[in-house]
Structure formats: C-alpha cells, structure tokens
Coordinates of C-alpha atoms in Angstrom, one line a residue:
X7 CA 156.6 45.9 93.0
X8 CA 154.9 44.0 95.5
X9 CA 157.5 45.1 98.0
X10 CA 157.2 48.8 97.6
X11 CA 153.6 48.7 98.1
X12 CA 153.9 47.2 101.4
X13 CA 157.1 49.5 102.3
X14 CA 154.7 52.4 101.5
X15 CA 151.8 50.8 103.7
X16 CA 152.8 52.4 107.1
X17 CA 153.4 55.7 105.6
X18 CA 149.5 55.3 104.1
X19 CA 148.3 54.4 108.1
X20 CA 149.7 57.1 109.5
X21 CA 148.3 59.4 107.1
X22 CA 145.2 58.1 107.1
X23 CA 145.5 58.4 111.5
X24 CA 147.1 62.4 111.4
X25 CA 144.1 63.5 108.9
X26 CA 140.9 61.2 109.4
X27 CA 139.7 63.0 106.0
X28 CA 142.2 61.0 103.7
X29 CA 140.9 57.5 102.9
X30 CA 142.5 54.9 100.8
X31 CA 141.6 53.6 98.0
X32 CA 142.4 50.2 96.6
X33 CA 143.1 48.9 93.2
X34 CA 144.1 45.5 91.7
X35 CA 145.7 45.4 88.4
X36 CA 146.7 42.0 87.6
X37 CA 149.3 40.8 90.4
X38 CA 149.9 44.6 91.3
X39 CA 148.0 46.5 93.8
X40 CA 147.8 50.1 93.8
X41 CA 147.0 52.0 96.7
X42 CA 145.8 55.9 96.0
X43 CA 145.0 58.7 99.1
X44 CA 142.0 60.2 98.5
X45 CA 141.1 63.2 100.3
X46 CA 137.7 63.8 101.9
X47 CA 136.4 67.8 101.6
X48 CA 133.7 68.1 104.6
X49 CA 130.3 70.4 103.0
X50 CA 128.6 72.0 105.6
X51 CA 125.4 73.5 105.2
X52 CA 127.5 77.0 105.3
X53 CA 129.4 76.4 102.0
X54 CA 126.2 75.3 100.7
X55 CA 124.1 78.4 101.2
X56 CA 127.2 80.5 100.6
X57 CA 127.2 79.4 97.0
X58 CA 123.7 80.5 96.3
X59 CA 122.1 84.4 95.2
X60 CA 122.4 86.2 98.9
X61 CA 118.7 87.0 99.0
X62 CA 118.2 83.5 98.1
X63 CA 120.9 82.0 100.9
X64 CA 119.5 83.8 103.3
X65 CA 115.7 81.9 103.6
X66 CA 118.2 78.6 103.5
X67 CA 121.0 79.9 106.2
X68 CA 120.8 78.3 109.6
X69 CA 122.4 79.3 112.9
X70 CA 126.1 77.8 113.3
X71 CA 124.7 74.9 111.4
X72 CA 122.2 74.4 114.5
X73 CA 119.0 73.8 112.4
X74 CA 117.3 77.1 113.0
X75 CA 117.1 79.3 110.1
X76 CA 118.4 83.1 110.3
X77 CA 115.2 83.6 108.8
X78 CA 113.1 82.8 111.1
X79 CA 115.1 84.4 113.8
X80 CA 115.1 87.7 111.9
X81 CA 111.3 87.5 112.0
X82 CA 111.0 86.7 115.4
X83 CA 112.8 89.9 116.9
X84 CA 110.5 92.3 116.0
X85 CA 107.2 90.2 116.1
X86 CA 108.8 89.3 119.6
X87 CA 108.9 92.8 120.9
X88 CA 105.7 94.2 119.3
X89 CA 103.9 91.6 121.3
X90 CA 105.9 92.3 124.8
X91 CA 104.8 96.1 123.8
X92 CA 101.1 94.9 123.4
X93 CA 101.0 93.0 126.3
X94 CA 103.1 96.0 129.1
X95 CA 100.4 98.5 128.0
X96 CA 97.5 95.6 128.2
X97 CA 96.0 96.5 130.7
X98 CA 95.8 100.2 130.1
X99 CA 94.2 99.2 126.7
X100 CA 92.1 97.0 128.3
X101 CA 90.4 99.8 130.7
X102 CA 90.2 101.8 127.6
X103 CA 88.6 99.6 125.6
X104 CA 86.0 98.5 128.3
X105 CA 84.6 102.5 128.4
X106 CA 84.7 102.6 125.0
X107 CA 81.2 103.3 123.4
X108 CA 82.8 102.0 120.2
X109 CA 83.2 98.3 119.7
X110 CA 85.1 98.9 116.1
X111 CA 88.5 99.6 118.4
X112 CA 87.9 96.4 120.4
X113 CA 87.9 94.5 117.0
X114 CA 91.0 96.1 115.6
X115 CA 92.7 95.8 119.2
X116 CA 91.6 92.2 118.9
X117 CA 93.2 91.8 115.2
X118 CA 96.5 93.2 115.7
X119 CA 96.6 91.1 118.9
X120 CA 95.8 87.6 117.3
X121 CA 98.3 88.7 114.0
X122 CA 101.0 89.0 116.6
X123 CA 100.5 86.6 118.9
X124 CA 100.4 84.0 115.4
X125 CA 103.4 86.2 114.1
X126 CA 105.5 84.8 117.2
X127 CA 103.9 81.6 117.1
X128 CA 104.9 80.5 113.6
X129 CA 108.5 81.8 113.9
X130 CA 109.1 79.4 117.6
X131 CA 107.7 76.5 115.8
X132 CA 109.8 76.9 112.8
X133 CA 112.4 77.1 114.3
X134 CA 111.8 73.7 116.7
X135 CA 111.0 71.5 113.6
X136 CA 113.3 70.1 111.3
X137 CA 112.8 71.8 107.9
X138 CA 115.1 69.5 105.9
X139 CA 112.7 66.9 106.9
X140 CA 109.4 66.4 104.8
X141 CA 107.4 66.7 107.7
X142 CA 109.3 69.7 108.9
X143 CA 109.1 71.3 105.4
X144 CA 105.3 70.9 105.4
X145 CA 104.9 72.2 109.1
X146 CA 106.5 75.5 108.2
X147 CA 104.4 76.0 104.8
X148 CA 101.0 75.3 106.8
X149 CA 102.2 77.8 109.7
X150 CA 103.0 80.1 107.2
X151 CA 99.4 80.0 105.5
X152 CA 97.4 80.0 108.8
X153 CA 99.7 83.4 109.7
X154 CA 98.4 84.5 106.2
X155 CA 95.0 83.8 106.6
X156 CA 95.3 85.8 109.8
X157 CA 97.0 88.8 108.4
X158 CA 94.4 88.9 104.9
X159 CA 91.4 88.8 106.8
X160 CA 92.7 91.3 109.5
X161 CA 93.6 93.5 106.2
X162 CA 90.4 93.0 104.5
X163 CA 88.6 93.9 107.5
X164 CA 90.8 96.9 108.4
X165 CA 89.6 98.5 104.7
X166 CA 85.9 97.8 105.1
X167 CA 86.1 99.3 107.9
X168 CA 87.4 102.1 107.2
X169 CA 85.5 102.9 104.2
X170 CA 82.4 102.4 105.5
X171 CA 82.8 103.1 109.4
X172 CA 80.2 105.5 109.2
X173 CA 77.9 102.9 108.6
X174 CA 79.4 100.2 111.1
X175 CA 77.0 101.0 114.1
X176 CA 76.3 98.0 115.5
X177 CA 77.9 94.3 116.7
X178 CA 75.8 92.6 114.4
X179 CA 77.2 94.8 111.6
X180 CA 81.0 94.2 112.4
X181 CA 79.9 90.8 113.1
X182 CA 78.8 90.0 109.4
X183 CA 82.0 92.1 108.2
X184 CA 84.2 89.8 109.8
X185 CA 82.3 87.1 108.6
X186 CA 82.4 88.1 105.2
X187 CA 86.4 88.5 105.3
X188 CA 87.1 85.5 107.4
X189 CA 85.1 83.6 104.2
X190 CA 87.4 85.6 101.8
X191 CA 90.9 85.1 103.3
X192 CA 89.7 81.0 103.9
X193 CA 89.3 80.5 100.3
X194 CA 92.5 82.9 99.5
X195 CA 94.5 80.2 101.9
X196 CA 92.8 76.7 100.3
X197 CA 93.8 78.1 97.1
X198 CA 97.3 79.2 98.0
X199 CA 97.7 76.0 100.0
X200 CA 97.1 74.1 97.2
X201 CA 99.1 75.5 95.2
X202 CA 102.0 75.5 97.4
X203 CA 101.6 71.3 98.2
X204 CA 100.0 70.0 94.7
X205 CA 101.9 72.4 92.4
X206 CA 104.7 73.6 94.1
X207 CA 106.8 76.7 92.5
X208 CA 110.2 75.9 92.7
X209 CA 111.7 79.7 91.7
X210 CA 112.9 79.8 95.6
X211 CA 114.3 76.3 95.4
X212 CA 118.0 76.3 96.1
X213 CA 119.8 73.4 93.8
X214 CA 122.2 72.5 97.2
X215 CA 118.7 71.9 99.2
X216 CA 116.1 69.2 99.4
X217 CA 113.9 70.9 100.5
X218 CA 111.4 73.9 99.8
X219 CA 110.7 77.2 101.5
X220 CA 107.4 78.9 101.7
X221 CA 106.9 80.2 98.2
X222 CA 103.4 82.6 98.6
X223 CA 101.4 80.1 96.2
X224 CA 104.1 80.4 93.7
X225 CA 105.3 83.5 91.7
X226 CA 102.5 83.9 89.7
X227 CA 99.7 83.9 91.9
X228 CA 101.5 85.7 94.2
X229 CA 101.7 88.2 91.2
X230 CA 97.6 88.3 89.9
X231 CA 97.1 88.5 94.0
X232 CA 99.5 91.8 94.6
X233 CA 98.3 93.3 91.8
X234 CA 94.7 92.9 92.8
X235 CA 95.2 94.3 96.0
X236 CA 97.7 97.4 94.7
X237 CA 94.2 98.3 92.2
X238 CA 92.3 98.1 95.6
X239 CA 94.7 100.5 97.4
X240 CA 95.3 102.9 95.1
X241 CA 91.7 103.7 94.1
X242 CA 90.8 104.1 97.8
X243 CA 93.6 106.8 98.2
X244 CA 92.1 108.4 95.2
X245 CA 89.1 108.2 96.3
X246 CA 89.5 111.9 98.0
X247 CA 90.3 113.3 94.6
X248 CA 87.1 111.8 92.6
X249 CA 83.8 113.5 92.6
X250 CA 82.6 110.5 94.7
X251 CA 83.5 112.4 97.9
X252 CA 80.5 114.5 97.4
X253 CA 78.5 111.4 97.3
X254 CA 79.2 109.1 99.5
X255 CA 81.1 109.7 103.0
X256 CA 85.0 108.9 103.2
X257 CA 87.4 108.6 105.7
X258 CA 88.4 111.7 107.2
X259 CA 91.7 111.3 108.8
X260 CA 94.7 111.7 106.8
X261 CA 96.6 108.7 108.7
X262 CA 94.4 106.5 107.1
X263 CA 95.0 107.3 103.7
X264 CA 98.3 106.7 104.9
X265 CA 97.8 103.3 105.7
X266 CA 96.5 102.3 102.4
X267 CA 99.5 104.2 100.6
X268 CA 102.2 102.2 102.4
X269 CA 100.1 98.9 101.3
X270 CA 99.5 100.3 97.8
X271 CA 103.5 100.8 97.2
X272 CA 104.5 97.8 98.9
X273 CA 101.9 95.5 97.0
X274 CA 102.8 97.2 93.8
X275 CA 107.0 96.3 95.3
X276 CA 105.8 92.9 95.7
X277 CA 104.7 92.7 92.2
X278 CA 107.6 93.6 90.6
X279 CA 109.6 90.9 92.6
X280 CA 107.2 88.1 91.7
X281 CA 107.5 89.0 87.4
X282 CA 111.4 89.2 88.6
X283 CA 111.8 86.0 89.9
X284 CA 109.5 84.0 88.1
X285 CA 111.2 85.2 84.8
X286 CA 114.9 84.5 86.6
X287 CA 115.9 87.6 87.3
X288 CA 118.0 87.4 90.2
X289 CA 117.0 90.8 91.6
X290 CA 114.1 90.0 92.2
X291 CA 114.9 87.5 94.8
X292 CA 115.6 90.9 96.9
X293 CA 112.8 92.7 96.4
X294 CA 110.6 89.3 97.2
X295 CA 112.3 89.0 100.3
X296 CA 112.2 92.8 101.8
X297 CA 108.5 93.1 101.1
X298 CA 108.2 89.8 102.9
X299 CA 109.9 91.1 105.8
X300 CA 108.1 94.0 105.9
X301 CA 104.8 92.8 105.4
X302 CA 105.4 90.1 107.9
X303 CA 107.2 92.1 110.9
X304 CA 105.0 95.8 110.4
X305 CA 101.8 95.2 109.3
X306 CA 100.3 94.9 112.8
X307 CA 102.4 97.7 114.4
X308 CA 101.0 99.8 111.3
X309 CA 97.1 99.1 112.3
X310 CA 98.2 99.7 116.0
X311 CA 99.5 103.0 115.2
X312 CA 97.1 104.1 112.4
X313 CA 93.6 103.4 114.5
X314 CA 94.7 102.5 117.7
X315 CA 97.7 104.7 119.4
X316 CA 96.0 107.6 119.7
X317 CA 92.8 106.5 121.1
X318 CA 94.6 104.3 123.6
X319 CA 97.0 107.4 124.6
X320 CA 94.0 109.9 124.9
X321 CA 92.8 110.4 128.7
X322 CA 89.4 110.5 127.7
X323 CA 87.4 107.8 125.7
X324 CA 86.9 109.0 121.9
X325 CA 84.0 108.9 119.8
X326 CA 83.9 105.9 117.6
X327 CA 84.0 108.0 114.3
X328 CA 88.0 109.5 115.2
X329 CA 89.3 106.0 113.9
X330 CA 89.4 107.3 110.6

C-alpha cells in the first residue's frame, strides 16, 4: 500500500503545478496514508452579488471587481453633468442674478448649486474609500446624510417659499426661512444618523457582504418620514381647489403645482417600497431603489427648471413674484 501511494505522488505534483487551484490533502490511517485532491472554486465578488435580488445586487456590484460600486457611478453621471451645465451657463446666471431686484432666485440659484456640487462630491468620495472596510462603510453613510441634509433643507425651503413668496420681501425674511429649515433638516439628519449607526436596519443587508449600505434610517422611518412629506404635497396641490384660495394668496404658476405633484407621487412611491421591504417583499427592493435614483440625480435639475430656467433665459430681469 505504501508503494502505490508513493507511485501516485508525481502524478499528485504535477496536478497540483498544471492547476494551482487543486491542493492536497493528507490523511493517516494507521500505517496507510491517503492522499485526496481537493479542488479550490475561486468567489469573486461577481458571483457574490450575482446570487442576490437584482435590485438588491446592484447597491453591492463593483466595477470589474475594482472597488468602486456601479452604484455610485450610476449616480455620478448625471449629477456630473448637471453641475458642468450649471457651471457653462454660470456666468450668464450670474449677470442675471446680480440685476435681479429679487433676492429669492439668488437663494434658490444658490440651493440647487450647493445640492449639486454635494451630489458629485459624495459619489467621488465613495467611490475612493473602501466600503468593505468599517471605516469605509461609515464614510459613505455620513456622506450620504450630509447630501440629505442638503437636499431636505433645500426642499423645505423650496415649499415655504413658494407658498408664502408673496410675503418673502425682504433678506431678513428669507434669512430666518432658511434658518428655520436648516434647524429642521439638522435634527431630520441626527435622528436618521442615529438610527442608521446605533440601530442599524439590516433589510438592504446582503448575506454574501460584511458590510452595510446606506439604508435611509431604516425602513420604517424612512416610511413615517415619506408619508409625512406625501400628506404635505398633496394638500398643497389641493390647495387650488379648497375655498382657502379666496383667503389667503397661492401660487400662481401652474409649474409649481407641478413640482409638488412629482414629489407627492414619488414620496407616496417611496412609501410603498419601504412597507415592501421591511415586510420582505422582494419588490420592493425595486421600487426603494428607482425612487432613490430619482430623488438623488433630479431633484436639483427639477428646482432649476421649475423657478429658475425661465428667469435665467428671459432677456430682461423679471419681477420677483414670476417664480411661482
């Protein structure tokens, strides 16, 4: 016995030399030693995220295995070339604003500038850090909630102003409106932060990761939140409709009513993805991740074209009351 196992010892090495993933293993039974070939399957992170829900794989997938999540690169594109837009026709805006008797669009120019500048921002640091690491996983979350706080208190100040512009008529007035929202989306943040670092929701964990991905504050405040804010929307677009238009003054412009229609159905959307997910339902994964897209990548270019493409195309400076 001991003979054959030796005469089959050569045949073992150069198996072990033609395929590197075959190793041997070595077993003693008594005087006999048995030698077995054991084969080596290589996991990359691509059979990893293939194995998981699509809309799921997709917030894990990396580039060619090179670190840098399709994610992030998918946000980057158009937050990327909204900003190279903003900043061809800067100067054009810039001579607009500056004759402007109006210093509402300056704010809302202002706004959409910071949200897409921070848009840009977050995505190129994302995508230098390491998000397997634990350091790397909690760089991404806080980029993620100072791009939130960014985009709530730009949204919060967006609908005061537009409901009551008519009675916006000074600095000091949009002064202590920004204010106000800046307090609002601060404590929005601390409390989602928390939430996201001291109780973590796990519902957009995948099983083959170590890791987390941004998860809004979890499913369920991202569901009390959406719901709040799809109430907010929707009574302001039906505001027209009420008898309150006879008694107080409402926006006149129809783009506006727009604007808070699109928020309206995608805050309600992003609703029904949170009860999804956080219940297991798999579709849900989808519908959380589109309204992220969308809210992440065309909020700003919706401001800019609601309250600030028409003033900033119109040869002649407006009055202050056209933005809605």
């Amino acid at each position: 016995m001991a003979m054959e196992v030796n005469a089959v010892k050569p045949l073992l090495d150069i198996s072990t030399t033609l395929q590197p993933n075959i190793s041997i293993n070595t077993t003693t039974h008594g005087t006999t030693t048995v030698r077995q070939l054991v084969t080596k399957i290589p996991v990359s992170n691509e059979t990893n995220t293939s194995a998981l829900h699509p809309c799921l794989g997709i917030l894990y997938e990396e580039v060619k295995d090179s670190g840098v999540r399709v994610w992030d690169v998918a946000l980057l594109v158009p937050n990327a070339l909204f900003l190279i837009f903003l900043l061809i026709n800067i100067k054009s805006a810039h001579a607009k604003l500056k004759n402007s008797k109006s210093p509402i669009f300056t704010t809302f120019y202002l706004m959409v500038f910071v949200v897409a500048c921070t848009g840009v921002a977050r995505c190129v640091v994302s995508m230098t850090v390491n998000a397997a690491s634990t350091l790397g996983t909690d760089i991404d979350k806080i980029l993620w909630l100072v791009l939130k706080f960014f985009l709530l208190a730009t949204e919060l100040s967006v609908l005061i102003f537009g409901l009551a512009f008519g009675h916006l008529d000074s600095k000091s007035s949009i002064k202590r409106v920004l204010v106000c929202t800046t307090l609002i989306a601060l404590v929005f943040s601390v409390t989602q932060g928390f939430l996201e670092f001291v109780h973590p929701d796990h519902k957009l964990r995948a099983d083959t990761k170590d890791y987390d991905v941004y998860g809004h504050g979890g499913m369920m405040f991202w569901f009390i939140t959406s719901s709040f804010f799809f109430l907010v929307y929707s009574c302001t677009f039906i505001l027209p409709f009420t008898k309150l238009k006879e008694k107080i003054q409402l926006p006149m412009k129809t783009s506006f009513y727009v604007y808070v229609l699109i928020l309206a159905i995608l805050n309600l959307l992003q609703t029904i993805g949170a009860v999804l997910v956080f219940v297991n339902i798999n579709a849900g994964l989808c519908i959380v991740d589109i309204t992220t897209y969308l809210y992440f990548t065309c909020f700003a270019p919706l401001i800019y074209i609601t309250f600030l493409r028409e003033f900033i195309k119109t040869p002649t400076t407006t009055d202050r009351k056209s933005v809605v």
